[in-house]
Coordinates of C-alpha atoms in Angstrom, one line a residue:
X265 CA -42.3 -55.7 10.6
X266 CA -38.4 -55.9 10.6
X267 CA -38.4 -55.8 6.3
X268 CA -40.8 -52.6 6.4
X269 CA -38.6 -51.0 8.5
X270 CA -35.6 -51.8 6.8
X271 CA -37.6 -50.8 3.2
X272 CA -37.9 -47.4 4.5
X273 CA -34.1 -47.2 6.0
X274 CA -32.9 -47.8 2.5
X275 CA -35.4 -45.4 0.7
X276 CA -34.0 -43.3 3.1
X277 CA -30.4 -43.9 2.4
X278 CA -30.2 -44.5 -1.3
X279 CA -31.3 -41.5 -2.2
X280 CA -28.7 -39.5 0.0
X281 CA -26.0 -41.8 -1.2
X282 CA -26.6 -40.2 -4.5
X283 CA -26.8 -36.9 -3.8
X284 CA -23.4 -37.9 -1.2
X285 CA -21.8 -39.4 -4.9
X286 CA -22.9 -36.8 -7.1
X287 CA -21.5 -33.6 -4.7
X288 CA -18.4 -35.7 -4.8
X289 CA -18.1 -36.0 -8.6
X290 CA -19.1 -32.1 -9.2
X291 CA -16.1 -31.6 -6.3
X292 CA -13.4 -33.9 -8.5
X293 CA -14.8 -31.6 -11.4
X294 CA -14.2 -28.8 -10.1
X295 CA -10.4 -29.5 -8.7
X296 CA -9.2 -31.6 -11.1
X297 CA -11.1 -31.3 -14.8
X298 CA -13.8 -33.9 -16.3
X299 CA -13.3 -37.0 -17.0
X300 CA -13.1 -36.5 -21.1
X301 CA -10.7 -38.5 -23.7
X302 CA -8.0 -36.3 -22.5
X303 CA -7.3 -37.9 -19.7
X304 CA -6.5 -40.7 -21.5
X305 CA -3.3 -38.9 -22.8
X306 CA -0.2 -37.3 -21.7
X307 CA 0.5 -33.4 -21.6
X308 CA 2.2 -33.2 -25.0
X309 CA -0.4 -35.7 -26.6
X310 CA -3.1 -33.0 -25.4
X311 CA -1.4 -29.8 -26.3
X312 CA -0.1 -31.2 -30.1
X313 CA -3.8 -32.9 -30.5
X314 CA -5.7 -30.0 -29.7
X315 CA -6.6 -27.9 -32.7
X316 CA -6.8 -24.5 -30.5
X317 CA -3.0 -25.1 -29.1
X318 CA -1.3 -25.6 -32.6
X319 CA 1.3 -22.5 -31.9
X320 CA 1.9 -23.4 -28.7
X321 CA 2.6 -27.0 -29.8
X322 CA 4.8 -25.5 -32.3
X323 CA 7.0 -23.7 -30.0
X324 CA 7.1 -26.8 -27.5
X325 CA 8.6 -28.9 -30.1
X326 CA 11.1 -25.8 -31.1
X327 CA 11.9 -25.4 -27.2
X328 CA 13.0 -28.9 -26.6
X329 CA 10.7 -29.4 -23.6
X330 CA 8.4 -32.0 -25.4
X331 CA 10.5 -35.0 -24.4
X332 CA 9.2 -34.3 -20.5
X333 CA 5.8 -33.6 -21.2
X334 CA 5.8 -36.9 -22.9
X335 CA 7.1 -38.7 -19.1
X336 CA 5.3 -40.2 -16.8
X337 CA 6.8 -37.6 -14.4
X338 CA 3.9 -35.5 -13.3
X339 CA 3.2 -31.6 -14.5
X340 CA 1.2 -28.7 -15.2
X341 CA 1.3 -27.1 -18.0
X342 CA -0.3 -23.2 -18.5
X343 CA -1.4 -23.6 -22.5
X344 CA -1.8 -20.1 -24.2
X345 CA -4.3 -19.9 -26.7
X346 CA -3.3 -20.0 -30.4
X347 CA -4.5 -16.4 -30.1
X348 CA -2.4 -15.3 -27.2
X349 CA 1.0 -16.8 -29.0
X350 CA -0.3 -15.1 -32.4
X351 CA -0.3 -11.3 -30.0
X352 CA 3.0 -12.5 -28.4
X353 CA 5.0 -12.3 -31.6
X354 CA 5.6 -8.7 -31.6
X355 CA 7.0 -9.0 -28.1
X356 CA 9.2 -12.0 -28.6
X357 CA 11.4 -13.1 -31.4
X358 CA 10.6 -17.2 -31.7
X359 CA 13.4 -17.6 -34.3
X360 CA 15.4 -17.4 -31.4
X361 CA 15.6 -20.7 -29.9
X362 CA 17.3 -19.5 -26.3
X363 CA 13.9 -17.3 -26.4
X364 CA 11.5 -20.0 -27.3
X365 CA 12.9 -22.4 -24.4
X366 CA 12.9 -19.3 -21.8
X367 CA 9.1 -18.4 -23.3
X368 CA 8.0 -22.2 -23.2
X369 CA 9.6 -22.9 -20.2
X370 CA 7.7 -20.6 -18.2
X371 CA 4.5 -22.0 -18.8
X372 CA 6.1 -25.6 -17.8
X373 CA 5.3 -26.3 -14.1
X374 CA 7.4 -28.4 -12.2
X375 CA 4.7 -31.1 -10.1
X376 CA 0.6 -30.9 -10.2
X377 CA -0.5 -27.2 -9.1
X378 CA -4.7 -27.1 -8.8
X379 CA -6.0 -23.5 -9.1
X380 CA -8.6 -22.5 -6.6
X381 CA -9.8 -19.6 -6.6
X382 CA -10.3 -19.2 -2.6
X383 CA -7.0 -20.5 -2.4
X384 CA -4.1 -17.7 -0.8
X385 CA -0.6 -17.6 -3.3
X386 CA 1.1 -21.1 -4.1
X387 CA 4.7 -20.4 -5.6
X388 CA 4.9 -22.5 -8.4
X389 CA 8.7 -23.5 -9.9
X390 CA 8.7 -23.8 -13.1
X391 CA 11.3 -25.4 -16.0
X392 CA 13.0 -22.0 -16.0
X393 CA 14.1 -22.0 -12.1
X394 CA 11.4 -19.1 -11.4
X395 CA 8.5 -18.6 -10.0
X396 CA 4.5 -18.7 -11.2
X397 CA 2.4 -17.2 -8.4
X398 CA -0.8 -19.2 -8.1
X399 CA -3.3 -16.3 -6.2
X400 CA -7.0 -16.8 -6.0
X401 CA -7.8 -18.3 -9.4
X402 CA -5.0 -16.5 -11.5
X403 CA -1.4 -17.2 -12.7
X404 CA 0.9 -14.0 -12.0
X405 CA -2.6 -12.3 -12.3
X406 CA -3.9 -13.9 -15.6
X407 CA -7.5 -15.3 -15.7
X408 CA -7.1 -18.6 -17.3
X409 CA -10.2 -19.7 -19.6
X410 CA -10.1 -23.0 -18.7
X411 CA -8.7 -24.8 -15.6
X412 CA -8.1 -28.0 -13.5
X413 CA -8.3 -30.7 -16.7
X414 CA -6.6 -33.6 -16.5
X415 CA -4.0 -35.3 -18.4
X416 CA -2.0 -38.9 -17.9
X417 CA 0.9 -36.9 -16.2
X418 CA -0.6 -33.8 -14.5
X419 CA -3.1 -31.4 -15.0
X420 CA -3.3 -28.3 -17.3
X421 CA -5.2 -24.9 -17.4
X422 CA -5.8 -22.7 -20.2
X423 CA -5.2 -19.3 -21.0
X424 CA -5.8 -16.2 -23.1
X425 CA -2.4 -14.4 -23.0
X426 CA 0.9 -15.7 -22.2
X427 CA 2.5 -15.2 -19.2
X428 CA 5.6 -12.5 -19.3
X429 CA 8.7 -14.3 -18.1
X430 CA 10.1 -11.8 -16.0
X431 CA 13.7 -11.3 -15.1
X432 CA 15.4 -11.1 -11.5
X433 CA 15.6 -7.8 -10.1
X434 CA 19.8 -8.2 -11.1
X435 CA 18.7 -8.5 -14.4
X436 CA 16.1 -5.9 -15.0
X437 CA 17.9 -3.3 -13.0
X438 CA 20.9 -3.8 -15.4
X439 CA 18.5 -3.8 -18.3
X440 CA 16.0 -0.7 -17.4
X441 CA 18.5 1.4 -15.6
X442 CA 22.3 0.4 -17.2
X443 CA 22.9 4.1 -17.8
X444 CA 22.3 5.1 -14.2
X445 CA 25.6 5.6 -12.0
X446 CA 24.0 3.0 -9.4
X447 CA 24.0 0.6 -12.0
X448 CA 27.4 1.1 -13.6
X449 CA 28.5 0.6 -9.7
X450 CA 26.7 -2.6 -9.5
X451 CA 28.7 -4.0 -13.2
X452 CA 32.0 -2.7 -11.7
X453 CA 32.1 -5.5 -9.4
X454 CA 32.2 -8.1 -12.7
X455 CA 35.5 -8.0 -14.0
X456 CA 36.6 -9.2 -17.1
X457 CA 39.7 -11.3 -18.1
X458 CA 40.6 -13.2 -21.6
X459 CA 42.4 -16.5 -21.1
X460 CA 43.0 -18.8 -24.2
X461 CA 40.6 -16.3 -26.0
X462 CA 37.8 -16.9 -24.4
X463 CA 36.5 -14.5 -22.1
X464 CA 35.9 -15.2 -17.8
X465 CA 34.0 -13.2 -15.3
X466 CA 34.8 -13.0 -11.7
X467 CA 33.0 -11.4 -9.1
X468 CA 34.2 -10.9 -5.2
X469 CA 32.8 -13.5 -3.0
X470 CA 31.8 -11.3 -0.5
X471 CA 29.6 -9.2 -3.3
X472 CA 28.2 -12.2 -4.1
X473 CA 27.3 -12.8 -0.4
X474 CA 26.1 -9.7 0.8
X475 CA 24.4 -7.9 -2.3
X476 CA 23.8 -9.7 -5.8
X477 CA 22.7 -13.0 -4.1
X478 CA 19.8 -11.2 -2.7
X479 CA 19.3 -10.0 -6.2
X480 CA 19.1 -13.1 -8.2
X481 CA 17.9 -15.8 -5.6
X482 CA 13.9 -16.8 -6.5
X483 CA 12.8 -18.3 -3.5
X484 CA 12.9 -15.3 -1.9
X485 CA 11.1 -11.7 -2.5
X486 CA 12.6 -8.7 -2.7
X487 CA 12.2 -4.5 -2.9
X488 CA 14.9 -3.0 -4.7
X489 CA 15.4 0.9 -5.1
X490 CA 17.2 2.9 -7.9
X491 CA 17.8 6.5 -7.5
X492 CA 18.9 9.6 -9.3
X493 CA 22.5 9.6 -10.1
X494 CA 23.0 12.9 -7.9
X495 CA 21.6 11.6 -5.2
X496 CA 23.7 8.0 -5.5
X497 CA 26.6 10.2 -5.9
X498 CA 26.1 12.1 -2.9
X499 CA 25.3 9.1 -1.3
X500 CA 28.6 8.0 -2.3
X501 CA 30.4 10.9 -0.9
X502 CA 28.9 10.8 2.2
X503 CA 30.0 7.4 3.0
X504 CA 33.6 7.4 1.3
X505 CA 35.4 8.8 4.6
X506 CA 34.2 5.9 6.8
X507 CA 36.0 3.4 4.8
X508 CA 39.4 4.5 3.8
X509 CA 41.7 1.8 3.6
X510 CA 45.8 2.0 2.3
X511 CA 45.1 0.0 -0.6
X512 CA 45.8 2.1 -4.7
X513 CA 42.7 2.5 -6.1
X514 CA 43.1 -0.1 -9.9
X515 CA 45.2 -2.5 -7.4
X516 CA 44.7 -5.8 -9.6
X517 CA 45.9 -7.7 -6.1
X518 CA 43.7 -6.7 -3.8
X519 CA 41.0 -5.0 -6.1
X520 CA 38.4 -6.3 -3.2
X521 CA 40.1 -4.0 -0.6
X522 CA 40.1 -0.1 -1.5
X523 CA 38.2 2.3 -0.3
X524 CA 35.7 2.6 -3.4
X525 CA 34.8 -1.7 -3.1
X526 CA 34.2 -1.1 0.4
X527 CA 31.8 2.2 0.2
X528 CA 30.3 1.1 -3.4
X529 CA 29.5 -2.5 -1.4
X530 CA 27.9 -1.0 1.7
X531 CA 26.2 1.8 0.0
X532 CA 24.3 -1.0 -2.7
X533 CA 23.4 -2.8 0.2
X534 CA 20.6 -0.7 1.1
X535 CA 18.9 -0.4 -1.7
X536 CA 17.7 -3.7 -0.9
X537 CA 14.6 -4.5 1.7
X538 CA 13.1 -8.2 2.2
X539 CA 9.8 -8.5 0.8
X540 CA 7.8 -7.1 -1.7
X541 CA 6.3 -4.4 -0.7
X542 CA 3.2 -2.4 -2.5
X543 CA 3.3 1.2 -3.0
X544 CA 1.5 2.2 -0.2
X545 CA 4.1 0.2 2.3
X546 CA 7.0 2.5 1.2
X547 CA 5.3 5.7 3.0
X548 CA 6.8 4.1 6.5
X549 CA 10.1 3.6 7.6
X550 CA 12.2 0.7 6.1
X551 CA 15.2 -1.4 6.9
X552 CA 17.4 -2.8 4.1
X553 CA 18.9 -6.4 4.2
X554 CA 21.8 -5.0 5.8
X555 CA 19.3 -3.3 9.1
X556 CA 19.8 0.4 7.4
X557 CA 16.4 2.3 8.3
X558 CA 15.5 4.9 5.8
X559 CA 12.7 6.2 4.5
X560 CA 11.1 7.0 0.8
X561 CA 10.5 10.8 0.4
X562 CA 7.1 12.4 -0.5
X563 CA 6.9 12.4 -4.3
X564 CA 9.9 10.4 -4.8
X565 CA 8.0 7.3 -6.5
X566 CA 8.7 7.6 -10.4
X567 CA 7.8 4.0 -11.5
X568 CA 7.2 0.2 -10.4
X569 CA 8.6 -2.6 -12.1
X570 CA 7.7 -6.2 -11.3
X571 CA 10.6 -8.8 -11.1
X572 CA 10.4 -12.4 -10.9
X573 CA 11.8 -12.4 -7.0
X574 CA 10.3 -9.4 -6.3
X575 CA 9.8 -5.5 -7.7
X576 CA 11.8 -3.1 -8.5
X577 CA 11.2 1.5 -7.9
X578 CA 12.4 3.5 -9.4
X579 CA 12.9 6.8 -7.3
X580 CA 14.6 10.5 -7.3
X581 CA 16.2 9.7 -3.7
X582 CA 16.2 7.9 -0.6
X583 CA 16.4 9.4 2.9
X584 CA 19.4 8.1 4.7
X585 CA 20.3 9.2 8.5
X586 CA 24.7 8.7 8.8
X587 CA 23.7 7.5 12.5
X588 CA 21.5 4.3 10.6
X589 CA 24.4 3.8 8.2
X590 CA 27.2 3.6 10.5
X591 CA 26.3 0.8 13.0
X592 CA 27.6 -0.3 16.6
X593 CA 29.4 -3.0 16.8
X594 CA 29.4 -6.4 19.4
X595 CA 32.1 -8.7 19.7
X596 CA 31.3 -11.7 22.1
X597 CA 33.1 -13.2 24.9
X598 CA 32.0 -16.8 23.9
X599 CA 33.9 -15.9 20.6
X600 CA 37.6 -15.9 21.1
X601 CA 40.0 -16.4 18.2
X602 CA 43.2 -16.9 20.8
X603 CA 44.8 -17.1 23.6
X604 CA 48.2 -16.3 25.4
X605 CA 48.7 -19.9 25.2
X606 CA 46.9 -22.9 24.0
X607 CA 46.8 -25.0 27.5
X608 CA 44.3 -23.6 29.7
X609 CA 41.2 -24.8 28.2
X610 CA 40.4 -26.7 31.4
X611 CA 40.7 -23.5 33.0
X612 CA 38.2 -21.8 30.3
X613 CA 34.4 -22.1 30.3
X614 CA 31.6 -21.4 28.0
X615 CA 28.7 -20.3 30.2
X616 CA 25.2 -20.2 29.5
X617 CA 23.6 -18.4 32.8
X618 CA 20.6 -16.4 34.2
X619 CA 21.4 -13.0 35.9
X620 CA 19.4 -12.0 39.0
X621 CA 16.3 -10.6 37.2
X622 CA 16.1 -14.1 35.1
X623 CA 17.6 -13.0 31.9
X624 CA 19.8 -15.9 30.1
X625 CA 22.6 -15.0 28.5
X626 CA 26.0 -16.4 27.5
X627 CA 30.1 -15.4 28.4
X628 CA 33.4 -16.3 28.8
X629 CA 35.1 -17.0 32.4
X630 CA 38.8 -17.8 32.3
X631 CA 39.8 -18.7 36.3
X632 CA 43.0 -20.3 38.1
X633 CA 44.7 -20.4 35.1
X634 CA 48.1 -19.2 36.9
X635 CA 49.7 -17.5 34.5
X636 CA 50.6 -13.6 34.9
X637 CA 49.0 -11.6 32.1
X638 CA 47.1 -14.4 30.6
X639 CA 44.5 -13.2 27.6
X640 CA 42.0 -14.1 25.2
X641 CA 42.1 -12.7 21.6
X642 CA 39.2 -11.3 19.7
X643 CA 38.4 -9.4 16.6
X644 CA 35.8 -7.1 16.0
X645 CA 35.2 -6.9 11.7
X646 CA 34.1 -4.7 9.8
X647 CA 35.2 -1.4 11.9
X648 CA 34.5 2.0 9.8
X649 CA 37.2 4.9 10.4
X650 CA 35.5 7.1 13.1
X651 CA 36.0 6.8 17.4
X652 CA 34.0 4.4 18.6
X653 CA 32.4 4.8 22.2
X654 CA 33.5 1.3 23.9
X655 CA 31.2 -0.8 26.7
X656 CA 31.5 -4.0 28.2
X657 CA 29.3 -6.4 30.4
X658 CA 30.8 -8.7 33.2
X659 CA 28.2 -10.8 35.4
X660 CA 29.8 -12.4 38.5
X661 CA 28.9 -13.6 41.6
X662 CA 26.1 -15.4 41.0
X663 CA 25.7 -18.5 42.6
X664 CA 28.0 -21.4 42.0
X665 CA 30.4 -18.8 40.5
X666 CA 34.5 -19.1 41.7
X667 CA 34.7 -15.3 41.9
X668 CA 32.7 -13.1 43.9
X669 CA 35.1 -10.6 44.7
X670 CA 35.6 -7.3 43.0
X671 CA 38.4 -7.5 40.4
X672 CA 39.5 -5.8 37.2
X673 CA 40.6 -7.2 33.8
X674 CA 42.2 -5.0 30.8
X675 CA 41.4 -4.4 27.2
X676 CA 44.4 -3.5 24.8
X677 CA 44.3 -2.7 21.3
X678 CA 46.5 -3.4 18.3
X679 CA 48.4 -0.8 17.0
X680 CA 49.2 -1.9 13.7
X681 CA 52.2 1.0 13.2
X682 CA 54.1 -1.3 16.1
X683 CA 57.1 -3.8 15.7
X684 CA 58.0 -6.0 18.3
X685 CA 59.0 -9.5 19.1
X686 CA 56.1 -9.7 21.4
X687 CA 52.6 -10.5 20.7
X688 CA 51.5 -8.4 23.5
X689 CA 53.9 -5.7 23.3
X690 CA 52.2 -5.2 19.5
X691 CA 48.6 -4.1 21.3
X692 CA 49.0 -0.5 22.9
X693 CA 47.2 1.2 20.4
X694 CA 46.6 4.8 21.9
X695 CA 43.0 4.9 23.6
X696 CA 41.3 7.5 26.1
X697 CA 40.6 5.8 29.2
X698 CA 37.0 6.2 31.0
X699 CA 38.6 8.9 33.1
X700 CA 39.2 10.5 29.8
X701 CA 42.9 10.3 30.5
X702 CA 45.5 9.2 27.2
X703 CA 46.3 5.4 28.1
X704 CA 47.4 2.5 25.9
X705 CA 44.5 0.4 27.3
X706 CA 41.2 0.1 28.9
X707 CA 40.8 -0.5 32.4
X708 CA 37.8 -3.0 33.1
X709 CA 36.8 -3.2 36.6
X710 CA 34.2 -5.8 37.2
X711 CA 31.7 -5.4 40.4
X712 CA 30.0 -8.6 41.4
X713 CA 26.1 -9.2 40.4
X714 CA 26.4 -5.7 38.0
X715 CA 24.1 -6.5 35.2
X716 CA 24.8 -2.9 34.1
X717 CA 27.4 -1.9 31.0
X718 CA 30.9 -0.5 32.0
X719 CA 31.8 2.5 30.1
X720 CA 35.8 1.7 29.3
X721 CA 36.6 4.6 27.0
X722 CA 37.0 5.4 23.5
X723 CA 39.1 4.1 20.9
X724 CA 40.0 5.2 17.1
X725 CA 39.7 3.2 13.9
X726 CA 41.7 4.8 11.6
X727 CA 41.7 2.1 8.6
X728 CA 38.7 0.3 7.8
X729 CA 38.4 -3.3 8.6
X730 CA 39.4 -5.5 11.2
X731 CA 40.6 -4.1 15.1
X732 CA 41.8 -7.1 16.6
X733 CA 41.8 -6.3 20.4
X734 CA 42.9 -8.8 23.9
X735 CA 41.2 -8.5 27.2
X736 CA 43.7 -9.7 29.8
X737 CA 43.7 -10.8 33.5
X738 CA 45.0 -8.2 36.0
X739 CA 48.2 -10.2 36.9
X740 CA 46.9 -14.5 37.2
X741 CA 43.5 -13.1 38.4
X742 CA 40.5 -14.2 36.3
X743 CA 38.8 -13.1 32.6
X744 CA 35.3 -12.8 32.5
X745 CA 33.4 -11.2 29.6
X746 CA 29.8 -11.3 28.1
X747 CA 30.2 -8.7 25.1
X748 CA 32.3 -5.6 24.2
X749 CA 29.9 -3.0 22.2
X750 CA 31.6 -0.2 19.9
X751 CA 29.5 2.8 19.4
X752 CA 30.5 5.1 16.5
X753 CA 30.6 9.1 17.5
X754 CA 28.9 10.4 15.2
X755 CA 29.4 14.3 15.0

């Protein structure tokens, strides 16, 4: 009785076990290729044995990339057809070497990529530091004609046109658009010098930071707008008065400090947005790298051109508001860059704290420090040339707190047209108090458990850049501060 039953348990299980081994197989097929000689070899072995890949063998061996294909490193390797390189050569010159090892490269996949076709985009680096976009079944939208086969050293997929290495949105926007005045801005910030006959670039560091970075990184997307030379003119214009600064215009010292470096940098700033957006994206409001909103025009839109970090329009203008272009301004309490004097740090505290409604934020508190006019130092960067509405915040009285009694602290202002032996003597720069009364500094009167801004005043830049400020006790009594905000009057 037991060996019937266990006859018709394994003509029950056998069967299934097949059917169990065989989904498994077609599964392996399907991810990762059949099980054919080529598996057998390495990636250059299959793509210089294979009849059909004879040009692209060529070129591989011309690039100088065969040497990894033939590692045990693994790869995957996008093979175009001998018919696909054969269409190529009236886009590419392949007597160039630096173009075959740019065109080859491409195709050369850093690590084992799959290609489903349910699969969401995988960004794929490959040998030429960029980017293949792996999006349900394609490569950078190409419909390969074979995929998923195996090799010793990674897998490789097939296909019946190349793919187009594209250049970084720094690249193509100095190639597409070099005639336009927005590019000539962009190559102003490369200059040129000859030493020993041989010829050196050098670009600002903070250019490099805050604009051409964004344009040249890969691992990152990107929009990127070009406009009409009027309108980047104009643009240009607008802006120029908001950053004047003492420095010659051609000053070979300081060629990063003049009014045109500053407006040119800002201005190129907001051409840039994170992401990359499709066509119909750019009919709602934007906000460059830099948190400029604008917005696209109606019938702006001229063309679209796809970068390998992202895609670059072409447009007539862009719709900038001066009151999104000229931003507040914060400078925080926690971020002093000096004192009166350098030994009352047990006397200062960094404070992280909840106000009365449950809100945590951070500040400074300065307290029985015993020394008559005692300040902290800060500087608030980047300040264009306009009067600036100024408010502060000052929380105290909560519980555990040393003060709870009304007091009031000052904020003075450098006036750089000043001499004096004194630090402090050096920061009355002329303000109107909140009374709206002429003073040389802001009175700051602090309530306890006010979680509201204090209006102190308003205050002129009149040179862009830094305005180093102090806030000061009111004779030894304390310092406390969360932020200081600058808002620009814009008329």
């Amino acid at each position: 009785m037991r060996k019937i039953r266990m006859k018709k348990i394994l003509n029950y299980i056998v069967p299934m076990l097949c059917i169990c081994l065989a989904s498994c197989n077609d599964k392996w097929e399907e991810h990762f290729g059949k099980d054919d000689a080529n598996t057998q070899k390495n990636l250059f072995e299959v793509v210089s044995s294979t009849t059909e890949y004879s040009a692209f063998a060529e070129l591989l061996e011309k690039s100088g990339y065969a040497e990894s294909l033939k590692a045990s490193k693994n790869y995957t390797v996008l093979i175009p057809t001998n018919e696909a390189i054969n269409a190529a050569k009236n886009q590419y010159n392949f007597n160039d070497t630096s173009v075959v090892r740019s065109f080859v490269g491409y195709h050369l996949i850093n690590s084992i990529y799959s290609v489903n076709d349910n699969t969401d985009t995988v960004k794929a680096l490959n040998f030429r530091n960029k980017y293949v976009e792996f999006t349900r079944g394609t490569f950078d939208g190409i419909q390969p004609t074979a995929k998923n086969l195996t090799a010793s050293n990674g897998l490789y997929h097939v296909i019946g046109q190349p793919l187009k290495p594209l250049s970084n949105i720094f690249t193509l926007v100095k190639t597409e658009f070099e005639n336009t005045k927005q590019v000539e801005a962009i190559s102003s910030f490369d200059t040129a010098y000859v030493e020993n006959g041989e010829t050196f670039y050098k670009s600002s560091p903070v250019w490099m930071s805050e604009v051409r970075r964004n344009m040249t990184t890969e691992n990152r997307k990107y929009t990127y707008f070009v406009i009409d030379d009027a309108n980047f003119e104009a643009e240009l214009n607008k802006l120029t008065p908001f950053f004047k600064t003492n420095y010659v215009e051609g000053n070979t010292h300081r060629p990063d400090s003049t009014t045109t470096f500053f407006t040119k940098k800002f201005l190129l700033r907001d051409f840039i947005v994170e992401g990359d957006l499709l066509e119909n994206q750019l009919n709602s409001e934007l906000t460059s790298i830099s948190g400029t909103k604008f917005t696209i025009p109606s019938g702006s839109l001229i063309s679209r051109h796809k970068a390998s970090n992202g895609v670059v329009y072409r447009v007539h203008s862009i719709d900038f508001q001066l009151q999104n272009q000229i931003k507040e301004k914060i400078v925080l309490g926690v971020n002093p860059i000096g004192y009166k004097q350098t030994d009352k740090r047990g006397n200062t505290y960094f404070r992280d704290k909840r106000d009365t409604l449950g809100n945590l934020y951070q500040d400074i508190q300065i307290h029985g420090h015993n020394v008559t006019a005692f300040y902290a130092k800060y500087r608030v960067t980047g300040m264009n040339v306009i009067r600036y509405k100024v408010y502060g915040r000052a929380i105290m009285g909560l519980p555990g707190d040393p003060q709870t009694a009304t007091f009031t602290q000052y904020v003075h202002f450098l006036d750089p047209n000043l001499i004096a032996p004194n630090e402090v003597d050096l920061y009355k720069r002329p303000v109107v108090n909140h009374l709206g009364v002429n003073d040389t500094r802001f009175t700051f009167g602090v309530q306890p458990l006010n979680h509201g801004e204090v209006y102190l005043g308003e205050v002129s830049q009149n040179q862009y850049g830094n305005l180093p400020l102090l806030v000061m006790s009111n004779g030894t009594g304390p310092i406390i501060l969360e932020y200081l905000r600058f808002v620009p009057i814009i008329q």
